[in-house]
Short mmCIF file of C-alpha atoms in Angstrom, two decimals:
data_model
loop_
_atom_site.label_atom_id
_atom_site.label_comp_id
_atom_site.label_asym_id
_atom_site.label_seq_id
_atom_site.Cartn_x
_atom_site.Cartn_y
_atom_site.Cartn_z
CA MET A 1458 1.51 0.83 -19.27
CA ILE A 1459 -0.73 2.63 -16.65
CA THR A 1460 -4.08 2.85 -17.29
CA LEU A 1461 -6.66 5.06 -15.75
CA PRO A 1462 -10.37 5.31 -16.76
CA SER A 1463 -11.33 7.93 -18.56
CA ILE A 1464 -11.26 11.62 -17.10
CA ILE A 1465 -13.80 14.01 -17.40
CA THR A 1466 -15.12 17.27 -15.22
CA LEU A 1467 -18.19 17.53 -13.01
CA THR A 1468 -19.80 19.96 -15.72
CA GLU A 1469 -19.29 17.38 -18.68
CA ALA A 1470 -20.96 15.16 -16.23
CA ALA A 1471 -24.03 16.51 -15.32
CA GLN A 1472 -24.16 17.29 -19.07
CA GLN A 1473 -23.24 13.72 -20.51
CA LEU A 1474 -24.38 10.87 -17.84
CA ALA A 1475 -27.06 9.53 -19.32
CA GLY A 1476 -30.22 7.82 -17.70
CA ASN A 1477 -30.65 7.52 -14.02
CA VAL A 1478 -28.44 8.75 -12.25
CA VAL A 1479 -27.83 8.15 -8.71
CA VAL A 1480 -25.32 10.66 -6.69
CA TRP A 1481 -23.98 9.33 -3.34
CA CYS A 1482 -21.53 11.82 -1.38
CA THR A 1483 -20.04 11.92 1.73
CA ALA A 1484 -21.83 14.56 3.98
CA SER A 1485 -19.56 17.42 3.99
CA VAL A 1486 -20.02 17.97 0.28
CA ALA A 1487 -23.59 16.96 -0.22
CA GLU A 1488 -24.51 20.70 -0.75
CA ARG A 1489 -22.05 22.03 -2.67
CA LEU A 1490 -22.63 19.55 -4.76
CA ARG A 1491 -26.69 19.60 -5.18
CA ALA A 1492 -26.09 23.19 -6.75
CA LEU A 1493 -23.78 21.68 -9.18
CA VAL A 1494 -25.56 18.07 -10.19
CA PRO A 1495 -29.03 17.69 -11.80
CA TRP A 1496 -29.93 14.73 -9.98
CA PRO A 1497 -30.90 14.03 -6.09
CA VAL A 1498 -27.83 13.96 -4.19
CA GLN A 1499 -27.54 10.66 -1.26
CA THR A 1500 -25.00 10.87 2.01
CA GLU A 1501 -26.22 7.08 2.36
CA ALA A 1502 -25.70 4.04 0.83
CA PRO A 1503 -28.12 3.89 -1.55
CA SER A 1504 -30.65 1.52 -4.09
CA LEU A 1505 -29.40 0.59 -7.44
CA ASP A 1506 -32.64 -0.48 -8.16
CA GLY A 1507 -33.41 0.94 -11.83
CA ALA A 1508 -29.90 2.90 -11.91
CA ASP A 1509 -27.58 3.51 -15.27
CA TRP A 1510 -25.06 5.27 -13.11
CA LEU A 1511 -24.01 5.73 -9.83
CA LEU A 1512 -21.41 8.92 -9.05
CA ALA A 1513 -19.93 8.58 -5.87
CA VAL A 1514 -18.39 11.40 -4.42
CA GLY A 1515 -15.71 11.55 -1.71
CA GLY A 1516 -12.61 9.80 0.08
CA GLY A 1517 -11.19 6.54 -0.72
CA SER A 1518 -13.48 4.60 1.91
CA LEU A 1519 -16.97 6.07 0.42
CA ILE A 1520 -16.13 5.22 -3.36
CA ASP A 1521 -14.17 1.88 -2.07
CA GLN A 1522 -17.81 0.97 -0.33
CA ALA A 1523 -18.97 2.29 -3.64
CA LYS A 1524 -16.84 0.26 -5.92
CA VAL A 1525 -18.31 -3.13 -3.68
CA LEU A 1526 -21.87 -1.86 -3.92
CA ARG A 1527 -21.79 -1.20 -8.19
CA ALA A 1528 -20.20 -4.66 -8.28
CA GLN A 1529 -23.28 -6.43 -7.14
CA HIS A 1530 -24.95 -4.66 -9.95
CA SER A 1531 -23.37 -5.36 -13.35
CA SER A 1532 -25.61 -3.04 -15.35
CA VAL A 1533 -24.76 -0.31 -13.53
CA LYS A 1534 -21.85 2.05 -14.44
CA LEU A 1535 -19.90 3.85 -11.24
CA ALA A 1536 -18.41 7.25 -11.79
CA ALA A 1537 -15.88 8.33 -8.74
CA LEU A 1538 -15.20 11.81 -7.98
CA PRO A 1539 -12.55 11.60 -5.54
CA THR A 1540 -12.60 14.84 -3.32
CA LEU A 1541 -8.78 14.54 -2.25
CA TRP A 1542 -6.25 12.73 -4.00
CA GLY A 1543 -4.36 9.97 -2.13
CA SER A 1544 -6.18 6.76 -1.95
CA GLY A 1545 -6.36 6.19 -5.47
CA ALA A 1546 -9.46 4.54 -5.36
CA GLU A 1547 -11.13 6.12 -8.56
CA ALA A 1548 -8.25 3.99 -10.34
CA SER A 1549 -7.65 0.69 -8.92
CA PRO A 1550 -9.34 -2.47 -8.64
CA ILE A 1551 -8.81 -2.83 -5.12
CA ALA A 1552 -11.24 -2.19 -2.48
CA VAL A 1553 -10.37 -1.75 1.35
CA LEU A 1554 -13.53 -2.30 3.48
CA ASN A 1555 -13.70 -1.78 7.60
CA GLN A 1556 -15.98 -4.95 8.82
CA ASP A 1557 -16.12 -5.69 12.18
CA GLY A 1558 -13.37 -3.55 12.99
CA LYS A 1559 -11.02 -5.58 10.61
CA LYS A 1560 -9.60 -4.30 7.42
CA VAL A 1561 -11.35 -6.62 4.65
CA ILE A 1562 -9.48 -6.47 0.72
CA ARG A 1563 -10.91 -7.00 -2.19
CA MET A 1564 -9.84 -7.29 -5.87
CA GLY A 1565 -11.53 -7.33 -9.25
CA ALA A 1566 -11.62 -5.90 -12.56
CA GLU A 1567 -15.28 -5.31 -11.55
CA LEU A 1568 -14.15 -2.93 -8.82
CA VAL A 1569 -12.81 -0.70 -11.51
CA PRO A 1570 -14.76 2.97 -12.00
CA ASP A 1571 -16.21 3.44 -15.38
CA LEU A 1572 -15.15 7.12 -15.49
CA ILE A 1573 -13.17 9.07 -13.50
CA VAL A 1574 -15.16 12.69 -12.23
CA SER A 1575 -12.55 15.41 -11.90
CA HIS A 1576 -14.08 18.71 -9.46
CA PRO A 1577 -10.17 19.94 -7.41
CA GLU A 1578 -12.89 22.62 -6.34
CA PHE A 1579 -13.81 20.28 -3.40
CA ALA A 1580 -9.68 20.02 -2.24
CA LYS A 1581 -8.69 23.54 -2.21
CA THR A 1582 -10.69 24.13 0.94
CA LEU A 1583 -9.34 21.66 2.92
CA PRO A 1584 -6.87 22.02 6.01
CA ALA A 1585 -3.26 21.63 4.93
CA GLU A 1586 -2.53 19.08 7.32
CA LEU A 1587 -5.06 17.08 5.16
CA ILE A 1588 -3.54 17.85 1.92
CA LYS A 1589 -0.05 16.98 3.18
CA HIS A 1590 -1.38 13.29 4.23
CA ALA A 1591 -2.84 13.29 0.73
CA CYS A 1592 0.38 13.59 -0.48
CA GLY A 1593 2.00 11.09 1.54
CA ASP A 1594 -0.55 8.63 0.82
CA ALA A 1595 0.11 9.15 -3.15
CA TRP A 1596 3.62 8.84 -2.23
CA SER A 1597 3.14 5.85 -0.37
CA HIS A 1598 1.62 3.79 -3.08
CA ALA A 1599 4.20 4.85 -5.82
CA LEU A 1600 7.17 3.92 -3.54
CA GLU A 1601 5.92 0.93 -2.22
CA GLY A 1602 4.80 -0.26 -5.30
CA PHE A 1603 7.86 0.59 -7.15
CA LEU A 1604 9.62 -1.50 -4.35
CA SER A 1605 7.66 -4.26 -3.93
CA PRO A 1606 9.04 -8.11 -4.21
CA LEU A 1607 6.47 -8.38 -6.91
CA GLY A 1608 7.53 -5.70 -8.83
CA THR A 1609 8.45 -6.50 -12.71
CA ASP A 1610 10.72 -4.12 -14.80
CA GLU A 1611 7.26 -2.82 -16.65
CA THR A 1612 5.91 -1.77 -12.86
CA ARG A 1613 8.95 -0.08 -12.34
CA ALA A 1614 9.43 2.03 -14.87
CA ASP A 1615 5.69 3.26 -14.80
CA LEU A 1616 5.84 3.82 -11.67
CA ALA A 1617 9.33 5.57 -11.72
CA VAL A 1618 7.75 8.16 -14.22
CA VAL A 1619 4.96 8.92 -12.00
CA MET A 1620 7.61 9.63 -9.25
CA LYS A 1621 9.76 11.90 -11.21
CA ARG A 1622 6.53 14.29 -12.40
CA MET A 1623 5.71 13.68 -8.20
CA LEU A 1624 9.00 15.41 -7.36
CA GLN A 1625 7.74 18.25 -9.16
CA GLN A 1626 4.72 18.91 -7.48
CA PRO A 1627 4.64 20.45 -3.49
CA ILE A 1628 4.40 18.93 -0.70
CA GLY A 1629 0.61 20.87 -0.48
CA TYR A 1630 -2.34 21.63 -3.22
CA ALA A 1631 -1.65 21.16 -6.48
CA ASP A 1632 -4.01 20.19 -9.56
CA ALA A 1633 -1.85 17.80 -10.87
CA TRP A 1634 -1.81 15.48 -7.36
CA PHE A 1635 -5.28 13.99 -8.75
CA GLU A 1636 -3.87 12.52 -11.77
CA LEU A 1637 -0.41 11.41 -10.44
CA SER A 1638 -2.05 9.82 -7.27
CA ALA A 1639 -4.76 7.63 -9.34
CA LEU A 1640 -1.86 6.45 -11.66
CA ALA A 1641 0.50 5.87 -8.42
CA CYS A 1642 -2.20 3.75 -7.20
CA ALA A 1643 -3.05 1.75 -10.69
CA GLY A 1644 0.46 0.91 -10.99
CA GLN A 1645 0.67 -0.12 -7.29
CA SER A 1646 -2.21 -2.38 -7.82
CA LYS A 1647 -0.33 -4.10 -10.38
CA THR A 1648 2.44 -5.06 -7.29
CA SER A 1649 1.55 -4.61 -3.95
CA VAL A 1650 2.02 -2.16 -0.96
CA GLY A 1651 4.51 -3.01 2.12
CA LEU A 1652 4.93 -1.97 5.79
CA VAL A 1653 3.95 1.27 5.42
CA HIS A 1654 0.31 0.29 4.87
CA GLY A 1655 0.93 -2.38 7.08
CA ILE A 1656 1.15 -0.29 10.14
CA ALA A 1657 -1.23 2.30 8.67
CA HIS A 1658 -4.26 -1.01 8.57
CA THR A 1659 -3.01 -2.00 12.23
CA LEU A 1660 -2.97 1.13 14.07
CA GLU A 1661 -6.05 2.93 12.24
CA GLY A 1662 -8.43 1.06 14.55
CA VAL A 1663 -6.40 1.32 17.34
CA ILE A 1664 -5.53 5.00 17.40
CA GLY A 1665 -8.35 6.44 15.43
CA TRP A 1666 -6.00 8.25 13.45
CA GLY A 1667 -7.03 8.38 9.11
CA HIS A 1668 -4.92 6.26 6.83
CA ALA A 1669 -3.05 9.06 4.78
CA LYS A 1670 -1.80 10.60 8.07
CA LEU A 1671 -0.70 7.11 9.12
CA CYS A 1672 0.98 6.48 5.94
CA SER A 1673 2.30 10.04 5.42
CA LEU A 1674 3.85 9.05 9.12
CA TYR A 1675 5.37 6.05 8.58
CA LEU A 1676 6.80 6.77 4.85
CA LEU A 1677 10.44 7.85 5.99
CA PRO A 1678 10.75 5.80 9.15
CA VAL A 1679 10.04 2.50 6.64
CA MET A 1680 11.93 4.08 3.80
CA SER A 1681 15.02 4.44 6.17
CA PHE A 1682 14.39 1.09 7.26
CA ASN A 1683 14.08 -0.59 3.31
CA GLN A 1684 16.89 1.70 2.37
CA THR A 1685 19.86 -0.90 3.99
CA ARG A 1686 17.87 -4.01 3.57
CA SER A 1687 15.87 -4.04 0.21
CA PRO A 1688 16.98 -5.85 -2.56
CA LYS A 1689 14.77 -3.51 -4.57
CA TRP A 1690 16.16 -0.43 -3.43
CA PRO A 1691 19.13 -0.17 -6.06
CA TYR A 1692 16.69 -0.10 -8.23
CA LEU A 1693 15.56 3.96 -7.49
CA ALA A 1694 18.77 4.91 -8.95
CA GLU A 1695 18.70 2.49 -11.99
CA HIS A 1696 15.38 4.27 -13.09
CA GLY A 1697 17.15 8.10 -12.76
CA LEU A 1698 15.40 8.59 -9.06
CA ASP A 1699 17.77 10.03 -6.40
CA ASP A 1700 17.34 7.96 -3.09
CA VAL A 1701 18.55 11.70 -1.13
CA ILE A 1702 16.12 13.77 -2.59
CA VAL A 1703 13.17 11.12 -2.42
CA LEU A 1704 13.94 10.84 1.29
CA ASN A 1705 14.22 14.48 1.77
CA VAL A 1706 10.31 14.58 0.60
CA MET A 1707 9.91 12.20 3.51
CA ARG A 1708 10.99 13.93 5.62
CA GLN A 1709 8.91 17.19 5.12
CA LEU A 1710 5.97 14.77 5.96
CA PHE A 1711 7.83 12.92 9.17
CA GLU A 1712 6.24 14.88 12.15
CA PRO A 1713 8.59 13.70 14.91
CA ALA A 1714 6.15 14.49 18.09
CA VAL A 1715 3.28 12.82 16.57
CA TYR A 1716 5.47 9.33 15.64
CA ALA A 1717 6.58 9.77 19.46
CA GLU A 1718 2.86 9.52 20.48
CA ALA A 1719 2.18 6.81 18.27
CA LEU A 1720 5.31 4.64 19.32
CA PRO A 1721 4.19 3.14 22.20
CA LEU A 1722 1.32 1.47 20.20
CA LEU A 1723 2.89 0.72 17.48
CA LYS A 1724 5.48 -1.45 19.89
CA GLU A 1725 2.47 -2.83 21.68
CA HIS A 1726 1.08 -3.99 18.20
CA TRP A 1727 4.36 -4.93 16.31
CA MET A 1728 3.10 -8.86 16.33
CA LYS A 1729 -0.17 -8.01 14.55
CA VAL A 1730 1.34 -5.44 11.93
CA LEU A 1731 3.77 -8.80 11.06
CA ARG A 1732 1.20 -10.78 10.27
CA ASP A 1733 -0.65 -7.77 8.22
CA PRO A 1734 -0.48 -8.77 4.18
CA CYS A 1735 0.78 -5.77 3.33
CA SER A 1736 4.00 -6.24 5.57
CA ARG A 1737 4.39 -9.45 4.70
CA THR A 1738 4.83 -8.13 0.93
CA ASN A 1739 7.33 -5.50 1.97
CA SER A 1740 10.31 -4.52 0.16
CA ALA A 1741 12.58 -6.19 2.81
CA LEU A 1742 11.77 -8.50 5.58
CA VAL A 1743 10.41 -7.37 8.56
CA ARG A 1744 11.48 -9.62 11.25
CA PRO A 1745 10.14 -9.38 15.13
CA ALA A 1746 13.26 -7.77 16.38
CA ASP A 1747 13.46 -4.97 13.67
CA ILE A 1748 10.58 -2.67 16.12
CA GLU A 1749 14.09 -1.73 17.80
CA PHE A 1750 15.13 0.02 14.17
CA PHE A 1751 11.50 1.87 14.72
CA GLU A 1752 12.46 2.49 18.52
CA SER A 1753 15.40 4.40 17.75
CA PHE A 1754 14.70 5.81 14.42
CA GLN A 1755 14.94 9.73 14.26
CA SER A 1756 14.84 12.10 11.60
CA SER A 1757 18.09 13.49 9.72
CA PRO A 1758 17.38 17.64 9.01
CA VAL A 1759 16.02 17.83 4.99
CA THR A 1760 19.60 17.77 3.03
CA PRO A 1761 19.51 21.14 0.91
CA MET M 491 26.61 -18.54 12.22
CA THR M 492 26.39 -21.82 10.40
CA ASN M 493 23.77 -21.72 7.31
CA LYS M 494 21.70 -23.73 9.22
CA GLU M 495 21.06 -21.40 12.15
CA LYS M 496 20.78 -18.51 9.77
CA LEU M 497 17.83 -20.25 7.92
CA GLN M 498 16.32 -21.47 11.41
CA ASN M 499 16.10 -17.81 12.56
CA LEU M 500 14.73 -16.82 9.17
CA ILE M 501 12.31 -19.74 8.83
CA GLN M 502 11.07 -18.40 12.66
CA ASP M 503 10.95 -14.68 12.06
CA VAL M 504 9.14 -15.02 8.35
CA PHE M 505 5.97 -17.15 9.53
CA LEU M 506 6.14 -15.66 13.02
CA LEU M 507 7.33 -19.06 14.91
CA THR M 508 8.86 -20.35 18.15
CA SER M 509 12.23 -22.43 18.38
CA GLU M 510 9.51 -25.23 19.89
CA GLU M 511 7.58 -25.16 16.58
CA PHE M 512 10.64 -25.13 13.98
CA ARG M 513 11.32 -28.60 12.42
CA PHE M 514 14.09 -29.03 9.59
CA ASP M 515 11.60 -31.13 8.30
CA LEU M 516 8.32 -28.94 8.90
CA LYS M 517 5.83 -28.95 5.78
CA ARG M 518 3.89 -25.55 4.43
CA SER M 519 0.67 -27.03 4.82
CA GLU M 520 1.61 -27.46 8.77
CA VAL M 521 2.15 -23.71 9.25
CA GLU M 522 -0.98 -21.33 9.52
CA THR M 523 1.04 -18.06 7.77
CA TRP M 524 3.12 -20.21 4.81
CA ASP M 525 0.39 -18.49 2.57
CA SER M 526 0.79 -16.64 -0.47
CA PHE M 527 1.83 -13.55 1.36
CA GLY M 528 4.43 -16.17 3.42
CA VAL M 529 5.63 -17.35 -0.24
CA VAL M 530 6.91 -13.96 -1.02
CA SER M 531 7.77 -13.07 2.54
CA MET M 532 10.15 -16.10 2.60
CA ALA M 533 11.47 -15.78 -0.93
CA VAL M 534 12.57 -11.46 0.14
CA GLY M 535 14.00 -13.17 3.51
CA VAL M 536 16.03 -15.97 1.77
CA GLN M 537 17.78 -13.01 -1.41
CA GLN M 538 18.35 -10.92 1.73
CA THR M 539 20.52 -13.67 3.92
CA PHE M 540 21.60 -15.92 1.05
CA GLY M 541 22.12 -13.34 -1.79
CA TYR M 542 19.90 -15.95 -3.89
CA HIS M 543 16.27 -14.64 -5.44
CA PHE M 544 13.85 -17.51 -5.84
CA THR M 545 12.28 -18.02 -9.45
CA PRO M 546 8.65 -17.77 -9.02
CA GLU M 547 8.18 -21.10 -10.00
CA GLU M 548 10.69 -22.16 -7.02
CA ALA M 549 8.86 -19.94 -4.54
CA THR M 550 6.05 -21.88 -5.18
CA SER M 551 6.70 -25.14 -5.46
CA ILE M 552 8.55 -25.54 -2.32
CA GLN M 553 6.54 -27.15 -0.02
CA GLY M 554 9.36 -27.48 2.99
CA VAL M 555 12.03 -26.55 4.64
CA ASP M 556 13.79 -29.44 3.11
CA ASP M 557 12.97 -27.81 -0.12
CA ILE M 558 14.51 -24.51 0.61
CA ILE M 559 17.49 -26.60 1.37
CA LYS M 560 17.78 -28.67 -1.82
CA VAL M 561 16.88 -25.47 -3.73
CA LEU M 562 19.82 -23.45 -2.13
CA THR M 563 22.08 -26.56 -1.99
CA GLY M 564 21.95 -26.78 -5.90
CA LYS M 565 23.32 -23.29 -5.94
CA GLY M 566 26.44 -24.29 -4.33
CA ILE M 567 25.09 -22.60 -0.53
CA ALA M 568 26.04 -25.72 2.24
CA PHE M 569 24.01 -26.67 4.63
CA ASP M 570 26.24 -29.36 6.13
#
């Protein structure tokens, strides 16, 4: 069973968080947040000396940094408010940090926030493209976690339930994405991710695109690769998930021109992709020669 | 392709070794990429190549290429 930290609204948090509350947020929402909470709002990493709560408001990167900061202050409680779904950072015991241009992954129960604060209004004004990529990010956690070689009957059953609910959502804004994304990430954290994340982690630093955009872009090619190779792929059908329908969702996320633009960099950095820990826990073995699959990959149209 | 050749190709691809670096008496301790992620990757590759799914205990107890051959031989997969 996938469990999440308790979820309360921002209005409830403003009334219920007691003691010295330190708020750390991403700059893009700072002004709006100041009008909504009774505490000072900072956009730089805060000091937690004397703090009772740290309220982290932002994307996955800021929340992951807040998780690591709080872990150094065990008496401080952490409330996480994601401004957009996708990363699931508010629900997972994993923090991915950028250190000297490298992705460093930390994991531990001490990294799980104590509380999730919900305020979907921040996401409603974001560009449609960011929203689409956030959907891809959430799907990448659910699918790669489900197909993981480290998965169990229990994790697959849990993530299948999440994916069936995700199939009911548009590739676009829906309040439900916040909860589903958190469930997907928390479920995936019990298994592993795969090649989608291995590619994203490798290319983020060289192409300058965001993690969610890369996950969204590579979901269809990687799942098409897994479809014919992974021993775990038949589990989708066993759990009542039609892979034609799932791949059609991936087709909605796929952008052929963007894929073609990134392909030379994927080829150049392919051996680095293979060394990424996530690629090495992919559902199907990824070999040096498999770059040929991605060089020749073309999406078929969405099946009606 | 013989099973020995299939295994050699698999080990080279999983652990990113050249044919010069590969030996059938290669030990886990000699291969930098044969870490815990490599164990997972190797188990996936063995399942895809030979159709046998290592138990977690088997996968973690394997200390070299010869151990892989021993386990697979025990499951009726010949390497002669």
